[in-house]
Short mmCIF file of C-alpha atoms and ligand atoms in Angstrom, two decimals:
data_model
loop_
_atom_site.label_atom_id
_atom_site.label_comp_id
_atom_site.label_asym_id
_atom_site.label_seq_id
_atom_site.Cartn_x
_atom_site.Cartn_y
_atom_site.Cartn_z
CA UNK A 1 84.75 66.87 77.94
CA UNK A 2 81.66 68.01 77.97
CA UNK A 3 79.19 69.46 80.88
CA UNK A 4 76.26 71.52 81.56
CA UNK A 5 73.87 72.37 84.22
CA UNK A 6 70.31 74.17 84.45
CA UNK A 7 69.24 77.19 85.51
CA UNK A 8 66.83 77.47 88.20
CA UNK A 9 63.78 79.69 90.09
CA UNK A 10 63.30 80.14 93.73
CA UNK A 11 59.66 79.47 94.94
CA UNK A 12 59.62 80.62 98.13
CA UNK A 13 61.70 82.15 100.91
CA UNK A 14 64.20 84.34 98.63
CA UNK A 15 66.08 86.88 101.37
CA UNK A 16 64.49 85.50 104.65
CA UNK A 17 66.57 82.18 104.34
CA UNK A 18 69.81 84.49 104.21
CA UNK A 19 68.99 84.81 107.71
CA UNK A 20 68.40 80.79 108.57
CA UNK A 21 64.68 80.63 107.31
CA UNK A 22 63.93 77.89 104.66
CA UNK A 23 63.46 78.42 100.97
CA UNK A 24 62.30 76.08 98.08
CA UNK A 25 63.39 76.30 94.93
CA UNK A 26 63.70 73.96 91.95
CA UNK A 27 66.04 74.15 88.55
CA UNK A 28 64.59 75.32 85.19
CA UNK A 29 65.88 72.57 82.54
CA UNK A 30 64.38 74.89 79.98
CA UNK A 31 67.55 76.93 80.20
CA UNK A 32 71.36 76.04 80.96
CA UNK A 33 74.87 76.70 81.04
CA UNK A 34 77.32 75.04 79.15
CA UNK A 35 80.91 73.81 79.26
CA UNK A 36 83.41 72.17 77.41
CA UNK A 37 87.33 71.69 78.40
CA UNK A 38 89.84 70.20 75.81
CA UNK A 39 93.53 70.01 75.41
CA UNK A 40 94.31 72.68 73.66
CA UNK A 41 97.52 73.15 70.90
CA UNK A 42 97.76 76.95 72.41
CA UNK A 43 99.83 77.34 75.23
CA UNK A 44 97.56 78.95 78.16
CA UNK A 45 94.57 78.22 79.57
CA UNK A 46 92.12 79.76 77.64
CA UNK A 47 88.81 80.94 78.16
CA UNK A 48 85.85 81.75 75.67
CA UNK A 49 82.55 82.65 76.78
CA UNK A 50 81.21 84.25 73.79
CA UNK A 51 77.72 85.74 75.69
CA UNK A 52 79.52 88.06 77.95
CA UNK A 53 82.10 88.42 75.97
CA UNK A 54 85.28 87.37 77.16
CA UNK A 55 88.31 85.44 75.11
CA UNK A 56 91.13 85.45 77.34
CA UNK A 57 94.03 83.75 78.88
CA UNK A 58 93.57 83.39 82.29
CA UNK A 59 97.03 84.60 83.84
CA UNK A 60 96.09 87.83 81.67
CA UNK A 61 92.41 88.30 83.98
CA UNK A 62 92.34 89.55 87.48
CA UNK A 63 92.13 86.77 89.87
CA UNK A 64 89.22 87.55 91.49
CA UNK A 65 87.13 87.50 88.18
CA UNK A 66 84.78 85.09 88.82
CA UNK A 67 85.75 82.65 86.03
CA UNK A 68 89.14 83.06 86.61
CA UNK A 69 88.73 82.11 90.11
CA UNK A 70 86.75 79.33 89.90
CA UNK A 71 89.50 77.79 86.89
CA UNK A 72 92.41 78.56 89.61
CA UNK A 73 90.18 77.21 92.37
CA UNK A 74 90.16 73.96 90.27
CA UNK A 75 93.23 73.60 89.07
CA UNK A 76 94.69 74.36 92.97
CA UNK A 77 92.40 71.61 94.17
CA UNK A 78 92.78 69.20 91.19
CA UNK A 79 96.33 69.26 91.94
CA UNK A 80 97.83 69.80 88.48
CA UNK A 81 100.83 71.59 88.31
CA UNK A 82 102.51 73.03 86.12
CA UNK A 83 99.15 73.22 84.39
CA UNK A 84 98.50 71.63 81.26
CA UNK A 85 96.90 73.55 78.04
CA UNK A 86 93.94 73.67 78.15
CA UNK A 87 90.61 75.16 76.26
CA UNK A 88 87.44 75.99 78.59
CA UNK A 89 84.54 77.01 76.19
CA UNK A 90 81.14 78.25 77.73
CA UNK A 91 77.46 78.76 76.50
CA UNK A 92 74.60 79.79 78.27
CA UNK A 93 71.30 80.79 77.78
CA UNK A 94 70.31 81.52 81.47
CA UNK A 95 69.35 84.96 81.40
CA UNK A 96 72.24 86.83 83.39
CA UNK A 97 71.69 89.26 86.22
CA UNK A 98 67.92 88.22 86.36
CA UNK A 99 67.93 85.24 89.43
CA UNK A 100 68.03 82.12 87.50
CA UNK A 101 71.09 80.68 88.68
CA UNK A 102 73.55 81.47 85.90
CA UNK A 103 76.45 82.45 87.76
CA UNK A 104 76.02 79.15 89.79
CA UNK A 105 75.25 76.90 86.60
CA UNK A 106 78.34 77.89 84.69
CA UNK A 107 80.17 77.44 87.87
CA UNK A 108 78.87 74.08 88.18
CA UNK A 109 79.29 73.19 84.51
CA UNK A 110 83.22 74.16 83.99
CA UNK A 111 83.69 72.38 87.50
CA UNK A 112 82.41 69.06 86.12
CA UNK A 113 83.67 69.54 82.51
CA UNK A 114 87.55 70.09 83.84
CA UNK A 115 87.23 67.33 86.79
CA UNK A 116 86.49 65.44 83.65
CA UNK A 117 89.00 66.76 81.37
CA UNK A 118 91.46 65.85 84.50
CA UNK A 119 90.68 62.91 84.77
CA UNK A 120 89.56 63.72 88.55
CA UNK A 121 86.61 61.78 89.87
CA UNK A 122 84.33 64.72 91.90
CA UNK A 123 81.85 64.59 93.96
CA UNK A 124 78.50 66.59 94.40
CA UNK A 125 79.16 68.22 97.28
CA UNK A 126 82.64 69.55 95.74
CA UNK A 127 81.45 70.84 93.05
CA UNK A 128 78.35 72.71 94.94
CA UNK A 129 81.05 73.97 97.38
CA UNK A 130 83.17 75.34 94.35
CA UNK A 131 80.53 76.71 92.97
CA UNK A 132 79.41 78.01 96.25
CA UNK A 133 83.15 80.36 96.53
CA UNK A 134 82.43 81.98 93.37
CA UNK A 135 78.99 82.78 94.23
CA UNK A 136 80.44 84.76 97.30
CA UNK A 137 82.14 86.76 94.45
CA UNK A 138 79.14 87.51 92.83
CA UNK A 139 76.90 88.37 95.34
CA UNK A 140 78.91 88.84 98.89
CA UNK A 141 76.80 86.57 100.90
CA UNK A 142 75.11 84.24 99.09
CA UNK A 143 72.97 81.81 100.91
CA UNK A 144 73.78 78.64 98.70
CA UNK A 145 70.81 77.90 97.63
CA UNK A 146 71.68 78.66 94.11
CA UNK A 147 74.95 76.40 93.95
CA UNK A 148 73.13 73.65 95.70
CA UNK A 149 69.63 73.51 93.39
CA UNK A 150 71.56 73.95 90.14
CA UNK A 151 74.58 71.23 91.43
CA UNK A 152 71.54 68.56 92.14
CA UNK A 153 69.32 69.73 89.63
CA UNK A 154 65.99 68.46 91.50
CA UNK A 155 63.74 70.67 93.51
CA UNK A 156 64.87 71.31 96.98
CA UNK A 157 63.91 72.49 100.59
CA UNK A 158 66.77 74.56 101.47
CA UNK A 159 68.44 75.93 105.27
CA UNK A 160 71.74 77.47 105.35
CA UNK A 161 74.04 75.58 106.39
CA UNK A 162 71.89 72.24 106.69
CA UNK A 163 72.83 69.01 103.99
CA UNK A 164 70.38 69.31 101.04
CA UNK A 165 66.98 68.06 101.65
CA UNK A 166 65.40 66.72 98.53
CA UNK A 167 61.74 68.42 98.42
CA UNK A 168 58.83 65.63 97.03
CA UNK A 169 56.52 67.36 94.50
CA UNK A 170 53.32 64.82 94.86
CA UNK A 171 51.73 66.24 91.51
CA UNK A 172 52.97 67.93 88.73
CA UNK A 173 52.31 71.63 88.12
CA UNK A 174 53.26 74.87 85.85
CA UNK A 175 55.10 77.88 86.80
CA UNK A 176 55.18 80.81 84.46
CA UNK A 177 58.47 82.84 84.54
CA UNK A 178 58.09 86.58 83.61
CA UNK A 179 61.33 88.39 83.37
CA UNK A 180 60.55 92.38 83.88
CA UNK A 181 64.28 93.10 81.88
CA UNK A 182 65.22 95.25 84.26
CA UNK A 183 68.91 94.00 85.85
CA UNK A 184 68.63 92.28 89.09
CA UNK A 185 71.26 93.89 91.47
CA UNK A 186 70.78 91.04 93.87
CA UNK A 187 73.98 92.37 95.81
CA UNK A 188 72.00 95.65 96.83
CA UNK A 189 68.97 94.17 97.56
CA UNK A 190 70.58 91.78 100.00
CA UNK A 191 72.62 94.73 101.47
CA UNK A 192 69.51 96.51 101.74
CA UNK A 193 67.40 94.45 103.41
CA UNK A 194 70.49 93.97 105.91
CA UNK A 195 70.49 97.55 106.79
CA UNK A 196 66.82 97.24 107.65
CA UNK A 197 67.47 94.27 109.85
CA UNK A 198 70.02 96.42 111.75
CA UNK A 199 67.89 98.89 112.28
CA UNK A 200 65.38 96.94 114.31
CA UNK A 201 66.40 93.35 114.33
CA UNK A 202 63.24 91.97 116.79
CA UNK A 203 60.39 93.57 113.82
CA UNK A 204 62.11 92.43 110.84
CA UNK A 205 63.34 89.03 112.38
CA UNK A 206 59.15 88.66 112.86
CA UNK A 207 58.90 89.49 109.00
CA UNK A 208 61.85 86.60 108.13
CA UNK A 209 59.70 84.02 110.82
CA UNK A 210 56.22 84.96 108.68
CA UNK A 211 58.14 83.80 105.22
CA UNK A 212 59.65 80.93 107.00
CA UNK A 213 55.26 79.36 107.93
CA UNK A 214 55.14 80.61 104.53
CA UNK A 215 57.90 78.16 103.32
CA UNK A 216 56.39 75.46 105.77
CA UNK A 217 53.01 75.55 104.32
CA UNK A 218 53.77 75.15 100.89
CA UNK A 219 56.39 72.53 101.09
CA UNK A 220 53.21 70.58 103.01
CA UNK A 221 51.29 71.20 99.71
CA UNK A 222 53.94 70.31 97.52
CA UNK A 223 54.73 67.27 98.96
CA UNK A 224 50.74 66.42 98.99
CA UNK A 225 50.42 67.16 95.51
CA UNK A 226 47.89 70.06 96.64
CA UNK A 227 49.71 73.07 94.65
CA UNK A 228 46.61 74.33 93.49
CA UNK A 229 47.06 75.96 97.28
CA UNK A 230 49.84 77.33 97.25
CA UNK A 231 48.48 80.94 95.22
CA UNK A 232 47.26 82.68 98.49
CA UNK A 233 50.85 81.54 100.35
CA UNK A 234 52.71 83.08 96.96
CA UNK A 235 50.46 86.09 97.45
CA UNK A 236 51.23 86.49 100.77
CA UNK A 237 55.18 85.64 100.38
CA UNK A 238 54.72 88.51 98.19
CA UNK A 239 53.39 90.91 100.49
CA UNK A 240 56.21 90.17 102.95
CA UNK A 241 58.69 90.47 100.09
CA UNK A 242 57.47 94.40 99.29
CA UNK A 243 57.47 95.07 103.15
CA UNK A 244 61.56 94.25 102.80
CA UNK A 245 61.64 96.71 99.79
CA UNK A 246 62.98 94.65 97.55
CA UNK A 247 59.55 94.49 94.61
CA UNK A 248 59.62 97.21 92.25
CA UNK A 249 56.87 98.88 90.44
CA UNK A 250 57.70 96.59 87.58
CA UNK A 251 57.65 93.58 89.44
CA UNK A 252 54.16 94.08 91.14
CA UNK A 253 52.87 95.32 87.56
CA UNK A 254 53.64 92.08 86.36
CA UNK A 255 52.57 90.09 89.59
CA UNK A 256 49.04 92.05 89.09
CA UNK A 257 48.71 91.22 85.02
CA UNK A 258 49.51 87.59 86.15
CA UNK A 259 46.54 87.40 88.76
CA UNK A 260 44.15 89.38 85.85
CA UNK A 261 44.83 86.73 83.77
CA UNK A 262 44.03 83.81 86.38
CA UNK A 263 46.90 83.24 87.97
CA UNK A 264 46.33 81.20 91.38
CA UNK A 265 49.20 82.98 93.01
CA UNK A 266 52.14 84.93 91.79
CA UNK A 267 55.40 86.61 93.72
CA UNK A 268 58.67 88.50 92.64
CA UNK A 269 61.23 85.79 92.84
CA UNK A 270 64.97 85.89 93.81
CA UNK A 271 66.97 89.10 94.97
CA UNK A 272 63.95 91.55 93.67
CA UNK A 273 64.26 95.34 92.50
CA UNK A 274 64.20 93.66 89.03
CA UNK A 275 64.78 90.47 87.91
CA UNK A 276 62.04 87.94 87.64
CA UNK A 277 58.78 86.87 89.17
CA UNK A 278 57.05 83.69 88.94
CA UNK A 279 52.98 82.81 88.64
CA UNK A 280 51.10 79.53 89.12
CA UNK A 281 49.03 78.40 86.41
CA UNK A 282 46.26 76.39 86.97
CA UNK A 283 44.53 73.94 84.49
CA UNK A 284 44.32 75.83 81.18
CA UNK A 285 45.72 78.88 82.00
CA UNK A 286 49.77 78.71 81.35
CA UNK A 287 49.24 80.38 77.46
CA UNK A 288 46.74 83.20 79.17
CA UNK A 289 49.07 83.99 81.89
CA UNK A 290 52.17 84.00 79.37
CA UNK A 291 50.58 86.19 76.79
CA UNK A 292 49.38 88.48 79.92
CA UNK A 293 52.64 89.20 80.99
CA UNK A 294 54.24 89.45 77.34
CA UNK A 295 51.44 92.28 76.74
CA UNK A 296 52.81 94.09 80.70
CA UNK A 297 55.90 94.16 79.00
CA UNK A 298 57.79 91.31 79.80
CA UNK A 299 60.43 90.73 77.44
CA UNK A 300 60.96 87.34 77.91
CA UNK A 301 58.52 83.97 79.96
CA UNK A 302 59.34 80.83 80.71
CA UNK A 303 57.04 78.38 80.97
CA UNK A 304 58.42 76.08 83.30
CA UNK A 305 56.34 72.62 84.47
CA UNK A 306 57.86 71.17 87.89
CA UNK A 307 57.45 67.07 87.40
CA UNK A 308 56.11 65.06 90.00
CA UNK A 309 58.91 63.39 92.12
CA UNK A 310 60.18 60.05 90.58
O1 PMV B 1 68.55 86.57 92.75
P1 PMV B 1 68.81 85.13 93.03
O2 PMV B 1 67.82 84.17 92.49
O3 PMV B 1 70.23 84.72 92.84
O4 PMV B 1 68.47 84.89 94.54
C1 PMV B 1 68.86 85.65 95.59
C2 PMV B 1 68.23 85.00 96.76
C3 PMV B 1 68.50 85.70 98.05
O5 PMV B 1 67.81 84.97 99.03
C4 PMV B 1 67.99 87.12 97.99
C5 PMV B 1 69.98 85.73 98.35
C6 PMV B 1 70.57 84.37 98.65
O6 PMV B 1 71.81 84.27 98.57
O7 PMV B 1 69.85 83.43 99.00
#
């Protein structure tokens, strides 16, 4: 059985809605994670996922390795026991470490490729919420946002703790996804800005409320089909972004070669330090923009259209 589920790009909000402010944020179908579970002639449940490396059976890997988690998660909750043979083969090319959702995706993708192999009928919201567990693994407190865009692989308007709401795009428009190659500790950065909001809660709660009129405006303009707007509000998410010292001089080199090259609006996107950032292209301008960032030293852009809502 086979599964597999995309990667995706936050838009807006990225660290404010850790704290209950919204985010948007819609999956990249250009990349994905893969998954395919078979009874297997070995006895063991075995794991390859050639890209990072591991071929292993999984009572040999510490429990709280991600992968290994999630398959014990599964098989606790799918209620197999003793567990059959089984072989759990992964692909991906999300870029890892960079904010693109792979952890979540290759969560998502064994979760529906072993419910399958099962013969277990599962729902959305399980598989968000088992991808959701190992996500706390990866990153200590992860909002969800990641686990829930990637599970329903269609743009949404995300609060912590609130059912998914679906966000309408009224036109179609272009992102451009410039990876700066440098490895996104999103862990840090999300300790990080948590220190600062110790330190003086009532400022840097007024920082998270900015981002959050920031998130409200543009989901307006989304829905309206009026992205062309949204630059200055990606500009200014920006701003707010570097104030919570999670940009990087390669980040706003990037963010600056984007705008040079016509960008509308452009913003570090995800945990920040490193990572990725994101640029709007207007009419005529994705190629430009790409081949801007490529020459800043990007090693690696995405074009990435968002379609109009069905
Ligand atoms: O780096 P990413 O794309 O996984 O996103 C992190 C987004 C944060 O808001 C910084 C953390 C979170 O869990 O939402």
């Amino acid at each position: 059985m086979k599964a597999s589920a995309p990667g995706k790009i936050i838009l807006f909000g990225e660290h404010a809605v850790v704290y209950g402010r919204p985010a948007i944020a819609v999956p990249v179908t250009q990349v994905s994670a893969q998954a395919e579970v078979s009874e297997s002639s070995r006895p063991g449940i075995w794991i390859d996922a050639s890209d990072v490396g591991l071929h292993a059976e999984l009572s040999t890997l510490p429990a709280d390795r991600p992968l290994a988690a999630l398959v014990h998660n599964l098989l606790a909750a799918l209620g197999h026991k003793p567990y059959p043979d089984l072989q759990i083969t992964i692909s991906s090319t999300i870029p890892i470490a960079s904010g693109m959702g792979s952890g979540a995706a290759v969560s998502v993708a064994v979760a529906r490729a072993m419910a399958s192999a099962l013969g277990f009928p599962i729902s959305d919201e399980q598989v968000s919420a088992f991808a959701y567990e190992i996500e706390k693994l990866h990153h200590g407190t992860p909002s969800g946002i990641d686990n829930t865009v990637v599970t329903h692989s269609r743009p949404v308007f995300f609060v912590r703790g609130r059912p998914i709401e679906t966000l309408d795009v009224g036109a179609p428009f272009t992102i451009v996804i410039g990876d700066t190659g440098v490895p996104a500790p999103t862990k840090e950065a999300v300790s990080d800005v948590h220190k600062l909001w110790e330190s003086d809660q009532a400022r840097w709660d007024a920082v998270f409320d900015e981002v959050g009129k920031v998130v409200q405006s543009a989901r307006e303009r989304i829905a309206t089909g009026a992205w062309m707007e949204l630059g200055p509000l990606m500009i200014q998410n920006h701003r707010l972004l570097q104030q919570l010292t999670v940009s990087s001089p390669a980040l706003d080199r990037l963010v600056a070669a984007a705008l040079e090259a016509g960008a509308l609006g452009a913003k570090l996107s995800g945990g920040g330090r490193g990572g990725n950032m994101i640029a709007l292209a207007g009419e005529g301008t994705t190629h430009a923009i790409a081949a801007a960032l490529k020459s800043a030293g990007s090693p690696r852009v995405i074009i990435a259209p968002v379609p109009a809502s069905a």
